[in-house]
mmCIF file of C-alpha atoms (C1' of nucleotides) in Angstrom:
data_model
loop_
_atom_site.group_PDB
_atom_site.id
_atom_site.type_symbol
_atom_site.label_atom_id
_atom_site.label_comp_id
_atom_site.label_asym_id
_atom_site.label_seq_id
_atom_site.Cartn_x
_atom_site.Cartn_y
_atom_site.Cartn_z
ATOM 1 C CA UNK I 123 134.847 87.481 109.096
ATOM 2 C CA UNK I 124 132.211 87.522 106.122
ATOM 3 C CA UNK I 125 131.017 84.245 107.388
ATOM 4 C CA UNK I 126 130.854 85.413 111.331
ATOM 5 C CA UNK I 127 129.165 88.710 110.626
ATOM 6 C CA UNK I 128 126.094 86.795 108.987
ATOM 7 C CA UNK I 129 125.592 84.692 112.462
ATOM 8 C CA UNK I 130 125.617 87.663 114.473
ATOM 9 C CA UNK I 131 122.757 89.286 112.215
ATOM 10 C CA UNK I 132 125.402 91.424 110.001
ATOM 11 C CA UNK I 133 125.843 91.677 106.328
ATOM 12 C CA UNK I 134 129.002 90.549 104.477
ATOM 13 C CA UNK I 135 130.113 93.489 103.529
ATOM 14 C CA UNK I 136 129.919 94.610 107.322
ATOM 15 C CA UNK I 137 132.149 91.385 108.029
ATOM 16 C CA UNK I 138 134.505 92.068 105.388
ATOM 17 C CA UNK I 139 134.942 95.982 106.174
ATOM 18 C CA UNK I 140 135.462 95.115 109.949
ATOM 19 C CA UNK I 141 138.022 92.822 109.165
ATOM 20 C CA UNK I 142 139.990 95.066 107.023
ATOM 21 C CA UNK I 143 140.119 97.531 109.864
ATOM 22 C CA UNK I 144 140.810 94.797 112.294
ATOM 23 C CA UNK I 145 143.821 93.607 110.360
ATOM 24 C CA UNK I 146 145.017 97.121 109.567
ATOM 25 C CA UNK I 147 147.932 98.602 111.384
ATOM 26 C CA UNK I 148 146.478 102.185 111.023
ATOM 27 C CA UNK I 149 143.143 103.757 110.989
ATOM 28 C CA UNK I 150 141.589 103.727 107.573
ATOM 29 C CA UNK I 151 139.416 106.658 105.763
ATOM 30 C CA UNK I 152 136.357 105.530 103.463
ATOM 31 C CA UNK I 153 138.476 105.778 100.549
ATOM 32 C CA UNK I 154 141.155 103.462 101.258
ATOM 33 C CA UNK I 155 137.802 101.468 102.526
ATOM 34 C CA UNK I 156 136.932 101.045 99.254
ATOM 35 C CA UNK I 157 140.278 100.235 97.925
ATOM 36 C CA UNK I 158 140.644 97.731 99.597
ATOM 37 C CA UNK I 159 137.468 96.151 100.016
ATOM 38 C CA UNK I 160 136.015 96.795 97.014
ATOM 39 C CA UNK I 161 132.561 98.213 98.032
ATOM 40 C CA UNK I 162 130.827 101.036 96.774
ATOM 41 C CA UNK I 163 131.609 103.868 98.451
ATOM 42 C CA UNK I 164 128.106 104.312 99.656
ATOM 43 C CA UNK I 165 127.785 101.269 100.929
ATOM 44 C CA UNK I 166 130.798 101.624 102.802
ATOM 45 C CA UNK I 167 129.320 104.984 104.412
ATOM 46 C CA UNK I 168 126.346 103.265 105.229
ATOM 47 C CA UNK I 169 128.070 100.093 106.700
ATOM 48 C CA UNK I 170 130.073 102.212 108.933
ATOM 49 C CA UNK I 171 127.529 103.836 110.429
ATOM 50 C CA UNK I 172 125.618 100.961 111.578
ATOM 51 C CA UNK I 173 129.019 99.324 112.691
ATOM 52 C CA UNK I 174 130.050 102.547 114.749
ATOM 53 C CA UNK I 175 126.536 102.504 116.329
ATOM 54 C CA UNK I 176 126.550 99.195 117.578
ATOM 55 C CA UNK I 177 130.265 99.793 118.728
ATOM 56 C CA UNK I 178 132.478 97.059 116.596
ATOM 57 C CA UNK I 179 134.335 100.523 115.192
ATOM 58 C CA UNK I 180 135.230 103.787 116.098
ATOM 59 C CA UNK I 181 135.797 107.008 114.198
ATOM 60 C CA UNK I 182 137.883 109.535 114.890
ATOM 61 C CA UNK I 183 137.142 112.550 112.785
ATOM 62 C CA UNK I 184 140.162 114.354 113.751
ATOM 63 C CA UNK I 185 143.593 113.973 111.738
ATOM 64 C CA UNK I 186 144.232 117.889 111.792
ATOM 65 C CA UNK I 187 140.587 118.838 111.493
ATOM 66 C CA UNK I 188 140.478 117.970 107.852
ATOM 67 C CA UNK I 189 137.642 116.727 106.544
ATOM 68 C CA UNK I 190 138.518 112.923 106.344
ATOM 69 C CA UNK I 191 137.361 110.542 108.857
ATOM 70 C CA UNK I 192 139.173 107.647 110.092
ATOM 71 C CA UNK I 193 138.229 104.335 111.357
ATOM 72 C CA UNK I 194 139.653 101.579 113.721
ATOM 73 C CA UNK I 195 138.185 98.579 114.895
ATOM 74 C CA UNK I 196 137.495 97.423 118.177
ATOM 75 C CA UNK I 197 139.693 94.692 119.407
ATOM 76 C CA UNK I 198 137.598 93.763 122.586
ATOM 77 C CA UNK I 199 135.644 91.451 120.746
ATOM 78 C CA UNK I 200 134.333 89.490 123.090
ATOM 79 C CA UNK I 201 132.824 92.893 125.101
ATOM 80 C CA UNK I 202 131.126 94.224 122.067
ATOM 81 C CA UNK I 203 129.577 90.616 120.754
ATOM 82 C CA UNK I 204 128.316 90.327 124.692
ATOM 83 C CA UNK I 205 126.663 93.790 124.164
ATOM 84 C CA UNK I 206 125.573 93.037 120.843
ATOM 85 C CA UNK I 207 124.094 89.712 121.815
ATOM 86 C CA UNK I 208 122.671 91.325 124.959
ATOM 87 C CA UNK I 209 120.397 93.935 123.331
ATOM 88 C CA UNK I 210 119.348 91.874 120.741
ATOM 89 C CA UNK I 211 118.365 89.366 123.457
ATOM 90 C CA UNK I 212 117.539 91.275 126.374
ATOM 91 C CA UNK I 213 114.821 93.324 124.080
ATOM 92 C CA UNK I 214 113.324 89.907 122.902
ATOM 93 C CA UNK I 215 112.797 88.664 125.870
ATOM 94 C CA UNK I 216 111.459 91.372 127.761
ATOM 95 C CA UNK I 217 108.947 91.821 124.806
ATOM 96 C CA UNK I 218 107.834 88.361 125.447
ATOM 97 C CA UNK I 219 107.618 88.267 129.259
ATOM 98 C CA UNK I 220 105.469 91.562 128.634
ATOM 99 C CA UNK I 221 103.430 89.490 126.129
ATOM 100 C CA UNK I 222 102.879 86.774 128.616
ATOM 101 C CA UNK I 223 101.777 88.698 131.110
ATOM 102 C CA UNK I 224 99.149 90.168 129.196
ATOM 103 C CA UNK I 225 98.236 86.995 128.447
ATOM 104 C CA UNK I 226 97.832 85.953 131.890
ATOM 105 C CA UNK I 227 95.783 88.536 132.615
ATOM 106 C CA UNK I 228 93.370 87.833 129.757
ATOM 107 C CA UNK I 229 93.440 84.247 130.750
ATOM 108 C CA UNK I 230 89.546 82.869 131.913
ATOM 109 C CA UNK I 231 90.437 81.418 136.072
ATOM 110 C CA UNK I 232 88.715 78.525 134.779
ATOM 111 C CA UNK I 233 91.122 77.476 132.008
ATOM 112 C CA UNK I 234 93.718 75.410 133.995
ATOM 113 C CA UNK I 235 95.815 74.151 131.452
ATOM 114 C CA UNK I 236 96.471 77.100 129.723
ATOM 115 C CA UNK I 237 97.423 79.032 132.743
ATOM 116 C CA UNK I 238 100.113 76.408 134.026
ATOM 117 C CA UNK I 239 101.162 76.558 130.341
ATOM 118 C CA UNK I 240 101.901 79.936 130.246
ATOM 119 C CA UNK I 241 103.557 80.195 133.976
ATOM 120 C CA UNK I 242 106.078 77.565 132.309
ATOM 121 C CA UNK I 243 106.980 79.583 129.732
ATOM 122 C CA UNK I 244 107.438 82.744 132.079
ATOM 123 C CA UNK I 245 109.774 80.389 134.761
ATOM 124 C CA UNK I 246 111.689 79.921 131.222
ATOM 125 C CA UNK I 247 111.866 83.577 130.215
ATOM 126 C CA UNK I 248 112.790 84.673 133.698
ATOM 127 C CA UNK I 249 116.042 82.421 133.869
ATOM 128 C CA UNK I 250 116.899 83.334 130.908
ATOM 129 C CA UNK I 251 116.512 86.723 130.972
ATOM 130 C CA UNK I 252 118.697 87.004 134.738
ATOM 131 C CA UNK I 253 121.839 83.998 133.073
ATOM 132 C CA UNK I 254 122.066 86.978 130.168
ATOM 133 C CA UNK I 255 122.318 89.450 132.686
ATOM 134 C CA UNK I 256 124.480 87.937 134.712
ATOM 135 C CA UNK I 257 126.716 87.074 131.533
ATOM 136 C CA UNK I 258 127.369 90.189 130.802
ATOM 137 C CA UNK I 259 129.391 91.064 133.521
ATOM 138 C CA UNK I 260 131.783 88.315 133.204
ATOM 139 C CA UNK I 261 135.121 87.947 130.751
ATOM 140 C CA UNK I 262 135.420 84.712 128.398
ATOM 141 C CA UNK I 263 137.474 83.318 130.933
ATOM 142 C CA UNK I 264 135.460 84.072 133.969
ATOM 143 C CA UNK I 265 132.983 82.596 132.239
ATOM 144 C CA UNK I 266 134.720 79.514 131.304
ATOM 145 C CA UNK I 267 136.256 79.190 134.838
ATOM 146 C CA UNK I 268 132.425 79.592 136.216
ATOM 147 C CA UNK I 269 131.131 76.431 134.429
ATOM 148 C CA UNK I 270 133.876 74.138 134.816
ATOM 149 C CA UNK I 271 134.182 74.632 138.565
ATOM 150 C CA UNK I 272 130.578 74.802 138.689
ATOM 151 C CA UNK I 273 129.507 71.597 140.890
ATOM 152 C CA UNK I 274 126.278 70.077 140.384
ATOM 153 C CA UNK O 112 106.047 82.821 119.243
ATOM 154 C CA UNK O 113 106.679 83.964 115.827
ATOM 155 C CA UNK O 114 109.099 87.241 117.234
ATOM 156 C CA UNK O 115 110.942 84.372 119.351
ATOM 157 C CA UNK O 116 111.350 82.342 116.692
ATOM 158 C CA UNK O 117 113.153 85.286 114.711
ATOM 159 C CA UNK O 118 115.689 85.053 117.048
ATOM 160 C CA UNK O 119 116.230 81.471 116.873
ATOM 161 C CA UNK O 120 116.721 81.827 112.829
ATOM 162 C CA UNK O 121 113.326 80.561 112.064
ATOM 163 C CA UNK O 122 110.234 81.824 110.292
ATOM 164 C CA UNK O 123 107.304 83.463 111.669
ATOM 165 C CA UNK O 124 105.412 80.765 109.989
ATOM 166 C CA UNK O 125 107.369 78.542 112.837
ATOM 167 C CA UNK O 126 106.649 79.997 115.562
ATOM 168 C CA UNK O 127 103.265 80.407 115.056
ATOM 169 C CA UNK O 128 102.807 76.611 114.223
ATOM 170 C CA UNK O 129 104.974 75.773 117.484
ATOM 171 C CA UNK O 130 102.742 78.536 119.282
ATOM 172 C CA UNK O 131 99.290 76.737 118.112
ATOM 173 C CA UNK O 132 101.127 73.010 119.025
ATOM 174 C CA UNK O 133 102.405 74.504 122.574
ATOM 175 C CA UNK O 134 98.719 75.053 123.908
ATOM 176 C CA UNK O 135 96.900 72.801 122.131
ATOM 177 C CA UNK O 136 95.924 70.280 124.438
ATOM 178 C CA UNK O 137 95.675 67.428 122.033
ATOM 179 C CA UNK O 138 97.918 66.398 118.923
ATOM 180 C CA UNK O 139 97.146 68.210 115.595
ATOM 181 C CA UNK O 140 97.383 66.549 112.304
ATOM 182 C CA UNK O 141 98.089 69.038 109.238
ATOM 183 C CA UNK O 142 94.489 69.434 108.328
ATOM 184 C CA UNK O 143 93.749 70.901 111.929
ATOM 185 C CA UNK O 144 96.751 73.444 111.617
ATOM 186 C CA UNK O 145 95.831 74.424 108.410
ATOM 187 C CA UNK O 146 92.382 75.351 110.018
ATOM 188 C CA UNK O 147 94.223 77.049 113.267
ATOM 189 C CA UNK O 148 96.776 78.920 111.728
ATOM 190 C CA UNK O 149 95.899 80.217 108.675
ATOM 191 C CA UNK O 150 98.524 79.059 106.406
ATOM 192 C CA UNK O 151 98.997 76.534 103.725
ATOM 193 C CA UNK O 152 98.910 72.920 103.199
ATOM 194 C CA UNK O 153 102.485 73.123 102.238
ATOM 195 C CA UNK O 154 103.487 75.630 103.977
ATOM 196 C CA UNK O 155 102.560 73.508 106.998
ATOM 197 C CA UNK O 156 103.973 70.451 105.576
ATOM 198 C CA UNK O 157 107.469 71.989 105.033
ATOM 199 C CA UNK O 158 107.584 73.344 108.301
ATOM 200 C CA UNK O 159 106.430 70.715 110.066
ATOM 201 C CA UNK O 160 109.567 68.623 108.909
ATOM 202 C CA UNK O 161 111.950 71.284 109.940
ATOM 203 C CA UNK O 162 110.259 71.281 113.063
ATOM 204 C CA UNK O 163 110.709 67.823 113.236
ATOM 205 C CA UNK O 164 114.294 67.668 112.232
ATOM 206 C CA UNK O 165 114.900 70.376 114.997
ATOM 207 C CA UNK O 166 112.961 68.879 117.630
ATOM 208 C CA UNK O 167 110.709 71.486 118.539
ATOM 209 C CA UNK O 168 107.950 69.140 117.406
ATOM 210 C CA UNK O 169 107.496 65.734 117.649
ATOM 211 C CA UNK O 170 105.233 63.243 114.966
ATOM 212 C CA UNK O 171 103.202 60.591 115.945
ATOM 213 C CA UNK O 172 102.483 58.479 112.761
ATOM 214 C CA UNK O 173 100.036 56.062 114.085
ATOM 215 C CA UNK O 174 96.503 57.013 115.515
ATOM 216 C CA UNK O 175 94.663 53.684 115.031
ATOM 217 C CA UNK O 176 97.036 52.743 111.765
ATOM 218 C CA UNK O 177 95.414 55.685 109.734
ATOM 219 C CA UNK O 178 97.536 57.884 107.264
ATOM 220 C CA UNK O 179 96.910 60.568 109.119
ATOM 221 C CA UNK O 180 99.624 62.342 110.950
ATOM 222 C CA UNK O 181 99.685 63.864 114.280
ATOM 223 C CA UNK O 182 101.948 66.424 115.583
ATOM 224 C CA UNK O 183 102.566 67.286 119.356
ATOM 225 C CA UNK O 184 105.014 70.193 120.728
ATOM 226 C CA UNK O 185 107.980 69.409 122.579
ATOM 227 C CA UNK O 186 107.669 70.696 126.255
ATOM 228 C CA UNK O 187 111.259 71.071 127.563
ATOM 229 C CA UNK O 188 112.213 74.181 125.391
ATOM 230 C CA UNK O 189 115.078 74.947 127.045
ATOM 231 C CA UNK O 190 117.298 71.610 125.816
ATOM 232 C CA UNK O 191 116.003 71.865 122.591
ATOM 233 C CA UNK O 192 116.774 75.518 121.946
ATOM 234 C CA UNK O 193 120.586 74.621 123.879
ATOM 235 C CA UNK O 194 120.614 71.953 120.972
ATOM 236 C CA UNK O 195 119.481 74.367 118.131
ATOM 237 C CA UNK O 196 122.232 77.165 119.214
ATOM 238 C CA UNK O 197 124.641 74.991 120.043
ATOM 239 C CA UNK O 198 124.866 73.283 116.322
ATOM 240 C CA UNK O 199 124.415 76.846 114.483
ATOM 241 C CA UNK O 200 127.197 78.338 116.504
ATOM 242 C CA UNK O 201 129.608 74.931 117.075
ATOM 243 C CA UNK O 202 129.637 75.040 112.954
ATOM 244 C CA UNK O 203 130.483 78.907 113.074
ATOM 245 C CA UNK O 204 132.944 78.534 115.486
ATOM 246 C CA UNK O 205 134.896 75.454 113.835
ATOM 247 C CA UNK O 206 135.010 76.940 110.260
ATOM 248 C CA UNK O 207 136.238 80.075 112.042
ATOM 249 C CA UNK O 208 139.096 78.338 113.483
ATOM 250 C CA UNK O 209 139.782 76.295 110.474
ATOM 251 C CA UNK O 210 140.199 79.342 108.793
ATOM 252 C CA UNK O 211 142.313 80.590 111.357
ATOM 253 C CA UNK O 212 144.690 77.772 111.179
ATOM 254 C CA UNK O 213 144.951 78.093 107.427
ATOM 255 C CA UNK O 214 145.641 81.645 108.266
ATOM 256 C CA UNK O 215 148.507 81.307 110.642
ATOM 257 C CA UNK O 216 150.162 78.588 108.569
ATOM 258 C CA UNK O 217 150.417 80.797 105.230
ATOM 259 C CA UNK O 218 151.851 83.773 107.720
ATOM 260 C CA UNK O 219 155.151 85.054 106.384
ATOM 261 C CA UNK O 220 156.799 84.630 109.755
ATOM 262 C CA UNK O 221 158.344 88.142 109.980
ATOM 263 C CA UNK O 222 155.213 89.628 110.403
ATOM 264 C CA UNK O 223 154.376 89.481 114.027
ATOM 265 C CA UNK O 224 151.507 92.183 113.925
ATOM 266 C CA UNK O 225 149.297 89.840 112.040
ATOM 267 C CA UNK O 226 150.263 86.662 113.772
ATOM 268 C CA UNK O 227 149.370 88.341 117.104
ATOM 269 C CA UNK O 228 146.355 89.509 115.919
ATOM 270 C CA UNK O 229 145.305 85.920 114.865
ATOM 271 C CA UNK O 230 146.452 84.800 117.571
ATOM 272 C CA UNK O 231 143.931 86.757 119.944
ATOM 273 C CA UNK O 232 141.064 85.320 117.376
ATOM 274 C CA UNK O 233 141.934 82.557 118.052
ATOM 275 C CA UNK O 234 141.976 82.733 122.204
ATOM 276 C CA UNK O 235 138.528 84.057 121.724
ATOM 277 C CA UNK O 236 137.330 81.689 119.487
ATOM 278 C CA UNK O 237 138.558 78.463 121.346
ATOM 279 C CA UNK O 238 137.245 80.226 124.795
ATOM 280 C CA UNK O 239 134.207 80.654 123.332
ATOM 281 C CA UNK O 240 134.041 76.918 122.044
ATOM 282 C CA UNK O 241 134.927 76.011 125.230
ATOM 283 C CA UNK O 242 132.139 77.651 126.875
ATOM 284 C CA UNK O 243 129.432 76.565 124.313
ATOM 285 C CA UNK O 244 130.444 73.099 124.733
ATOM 286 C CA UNK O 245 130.007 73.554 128.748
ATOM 287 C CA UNK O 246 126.670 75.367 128.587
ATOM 288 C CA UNK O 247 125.485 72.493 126.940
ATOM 289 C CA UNK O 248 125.266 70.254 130.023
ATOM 290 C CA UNK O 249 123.679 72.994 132.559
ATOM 291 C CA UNK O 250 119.919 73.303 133.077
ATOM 292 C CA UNK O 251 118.573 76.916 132.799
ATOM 293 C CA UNK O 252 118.360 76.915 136.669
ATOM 294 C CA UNK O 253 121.804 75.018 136.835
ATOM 295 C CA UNK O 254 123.338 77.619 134.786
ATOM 296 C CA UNK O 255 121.743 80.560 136.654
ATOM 297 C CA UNK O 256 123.460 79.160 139.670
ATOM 298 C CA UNK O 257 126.484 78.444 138.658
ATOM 299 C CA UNK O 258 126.854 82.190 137.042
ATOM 300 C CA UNK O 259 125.208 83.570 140.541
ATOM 301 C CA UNK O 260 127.407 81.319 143.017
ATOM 302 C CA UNK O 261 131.070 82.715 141.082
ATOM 303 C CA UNK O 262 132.994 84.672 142.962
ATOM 304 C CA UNK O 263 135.763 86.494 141.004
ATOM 305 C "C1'" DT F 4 136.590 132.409 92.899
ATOM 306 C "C1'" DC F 5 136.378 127.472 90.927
ATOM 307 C "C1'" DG F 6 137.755 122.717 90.823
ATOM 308 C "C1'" DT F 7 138.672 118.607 93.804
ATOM 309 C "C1'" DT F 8 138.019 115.496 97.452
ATOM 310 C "C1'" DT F 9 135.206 113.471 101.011
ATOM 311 C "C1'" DG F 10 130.945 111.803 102.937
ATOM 312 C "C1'" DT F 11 125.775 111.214 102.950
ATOM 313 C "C1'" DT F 12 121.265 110.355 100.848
ATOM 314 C "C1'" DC F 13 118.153 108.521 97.471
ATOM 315 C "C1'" DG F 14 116.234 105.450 93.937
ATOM 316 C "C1'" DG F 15 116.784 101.153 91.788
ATOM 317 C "C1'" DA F 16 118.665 96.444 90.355
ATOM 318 C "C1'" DG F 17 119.720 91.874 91.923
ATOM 319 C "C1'" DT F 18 119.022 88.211 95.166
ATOM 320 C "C1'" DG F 19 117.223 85.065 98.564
ATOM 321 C "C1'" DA F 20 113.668 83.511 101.721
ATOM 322 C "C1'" DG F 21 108.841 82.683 102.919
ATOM 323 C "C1'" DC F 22 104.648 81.446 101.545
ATOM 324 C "C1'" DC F 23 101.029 79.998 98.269
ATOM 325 C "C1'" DG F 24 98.470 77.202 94.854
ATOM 326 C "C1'" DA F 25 98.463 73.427 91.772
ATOM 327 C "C1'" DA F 26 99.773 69.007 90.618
ATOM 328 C "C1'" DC F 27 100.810 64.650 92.153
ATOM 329 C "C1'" DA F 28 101.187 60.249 95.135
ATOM 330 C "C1'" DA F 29 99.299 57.372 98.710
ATOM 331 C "C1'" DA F 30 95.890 55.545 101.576
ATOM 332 C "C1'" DC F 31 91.233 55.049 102.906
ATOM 333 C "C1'" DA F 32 85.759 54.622 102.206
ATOM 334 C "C1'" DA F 33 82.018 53.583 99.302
ATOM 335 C "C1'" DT K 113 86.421 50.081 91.088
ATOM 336 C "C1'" DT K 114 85.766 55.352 91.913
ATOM 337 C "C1'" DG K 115 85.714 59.342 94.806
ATOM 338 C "C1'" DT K 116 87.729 61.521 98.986
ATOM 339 C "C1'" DT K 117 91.114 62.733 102.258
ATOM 340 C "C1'" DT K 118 95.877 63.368 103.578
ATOM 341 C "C1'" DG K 119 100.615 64.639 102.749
ATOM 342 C "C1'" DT K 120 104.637 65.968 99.684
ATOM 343 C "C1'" DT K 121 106.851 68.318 95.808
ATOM 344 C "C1'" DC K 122 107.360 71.906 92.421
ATOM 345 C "C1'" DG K 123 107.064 76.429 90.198
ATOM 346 C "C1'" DG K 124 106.045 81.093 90.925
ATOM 347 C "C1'" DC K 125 104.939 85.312 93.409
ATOM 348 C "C1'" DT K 126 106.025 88.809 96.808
ATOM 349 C "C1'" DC K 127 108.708 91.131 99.955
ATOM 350 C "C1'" DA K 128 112.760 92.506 102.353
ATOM 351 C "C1'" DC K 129 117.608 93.119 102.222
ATOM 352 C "C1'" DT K 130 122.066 94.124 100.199
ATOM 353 C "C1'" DC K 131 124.622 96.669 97.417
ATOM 354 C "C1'" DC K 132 125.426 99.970 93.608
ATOM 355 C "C1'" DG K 133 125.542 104.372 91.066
ATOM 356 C "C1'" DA K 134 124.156 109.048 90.724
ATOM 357 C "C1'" DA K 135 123.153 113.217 92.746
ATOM 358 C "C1'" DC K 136 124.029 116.269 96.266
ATOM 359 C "C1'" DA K 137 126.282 118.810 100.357
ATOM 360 C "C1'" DA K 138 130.396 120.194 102.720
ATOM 361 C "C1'" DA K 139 135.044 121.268 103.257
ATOM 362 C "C1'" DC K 140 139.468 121.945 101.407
ATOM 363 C "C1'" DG K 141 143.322 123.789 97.951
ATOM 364 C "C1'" DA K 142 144.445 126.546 93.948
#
DNA sequence: TCGTTTGTTCGGAGTGAGCCGAACAAACAA
DNA sequence: TTGTTTGTTCGGCTCACTCCGAACAAACGA
């Protein structure tokens, strides 16, 4: 989980925490967080916060309207790396198809080259940007099923 | 250039040297990007190779016998970023299941929460193989069609 | 009321990555 | 040969990031 968590752009203690909570039968408070993970508790405030934000756990604050807040993991991996992967993705490429066309405009008529350059890279951008959207509205195995009955 | 090649896992310094290489209409030996980008000798040296290694860039030793190195930009992004990805998250993904193996095997075998939970990892995780290794064949427009053309 | 537990915020130590400059090796020009 | 140009390697600097501990705020129990 450590390992996995540093692909996707997260720290190892985010890894580690999520995979506590993912293995847990029951719905952990900070405290037992740091029990058994080992982390300072504020890093294990911190962590959570960015991990509830970008959806990999929930809290529930309830328990009898005490205080103590309680964690669980999300189980539908595969939905939340999607989203994950999606904004991270989605943002960079939009970002760069803006940047192009600015670029574009900019561009002198005169400078061929360039131009067919940059109309390249925006073919690029644009199938890229429409196969992410498209992914996101399929399951692993949709997805899976897609490409191997895919026919050239 | 340089945000895009965040994304990818590589340095601005990268990007910008791929950016320069991309329009320049002739090869560039390390003298010339030195002058064009801004940045060091070695820094240009050791990303160069990196580059290299990748495939992003391509080096063209000769030029008349001299010593003098020339670089060029590799044109078909899309196959060599498919490449890139593919290794980083093949080696993620393989570990991962390793791991998950080792996992299930050391399993006390009355404990059927955790073995269920492993084995969901490890549907994801081989689905996800799966469709990494598949991806790897498409074109960006082949792709985009195959995803488009599914019907659920 | 006061002590205890829980959670957040802030400043700082440790660490790794990116980049630079200097030193060095190799090839060319004179 | 000697000086110049090109390319690589090495040590060090800087910056960002991760995590920690301390201080603080909030809610509970006595």
């Amino acid at each position: 989980m450590e390992q996995s968590a540093e692909v996707y752009g997260l720290s190892r203690s985010a890894g580690r925490i999520y995979g506590v909570l993912y293995f847990s039968g029951e719905p952990l408070s900070i405290p037992e967080l740091v029990d058994k993970t080992g982390y300072a508790k504020s890093t294990i405030s911190n962590v959570t916060r960015t991990l509830t934000r970008i959806g990999l756990i929930h809290r529930r604050s309830s328990e009898g309207g005490g205080r103590r807040v309680q964690y669980t993991a999300e189980r539908e991996i595969w939905f939340i790396l999607q989203d994950v992967f999606q904004q991270y993705v989605q943002r960079e490429i939009q970002t760069s198809l803006r940047t192009i066309q600015r670029a574009q405009a900019q561009l002198s008529e005169d400078n061929d080259t360039d131009a067919e350059r940059i109309e390249e890279l925006q073919q690029t951008y644009e199938d890229l940007q429409e196969i992410v959207t498209l992914t996101s509205n399929f399951t692993a195995a949709e997805l899976r099923d897609a490409l191997e009955s895919y026919d050239k």
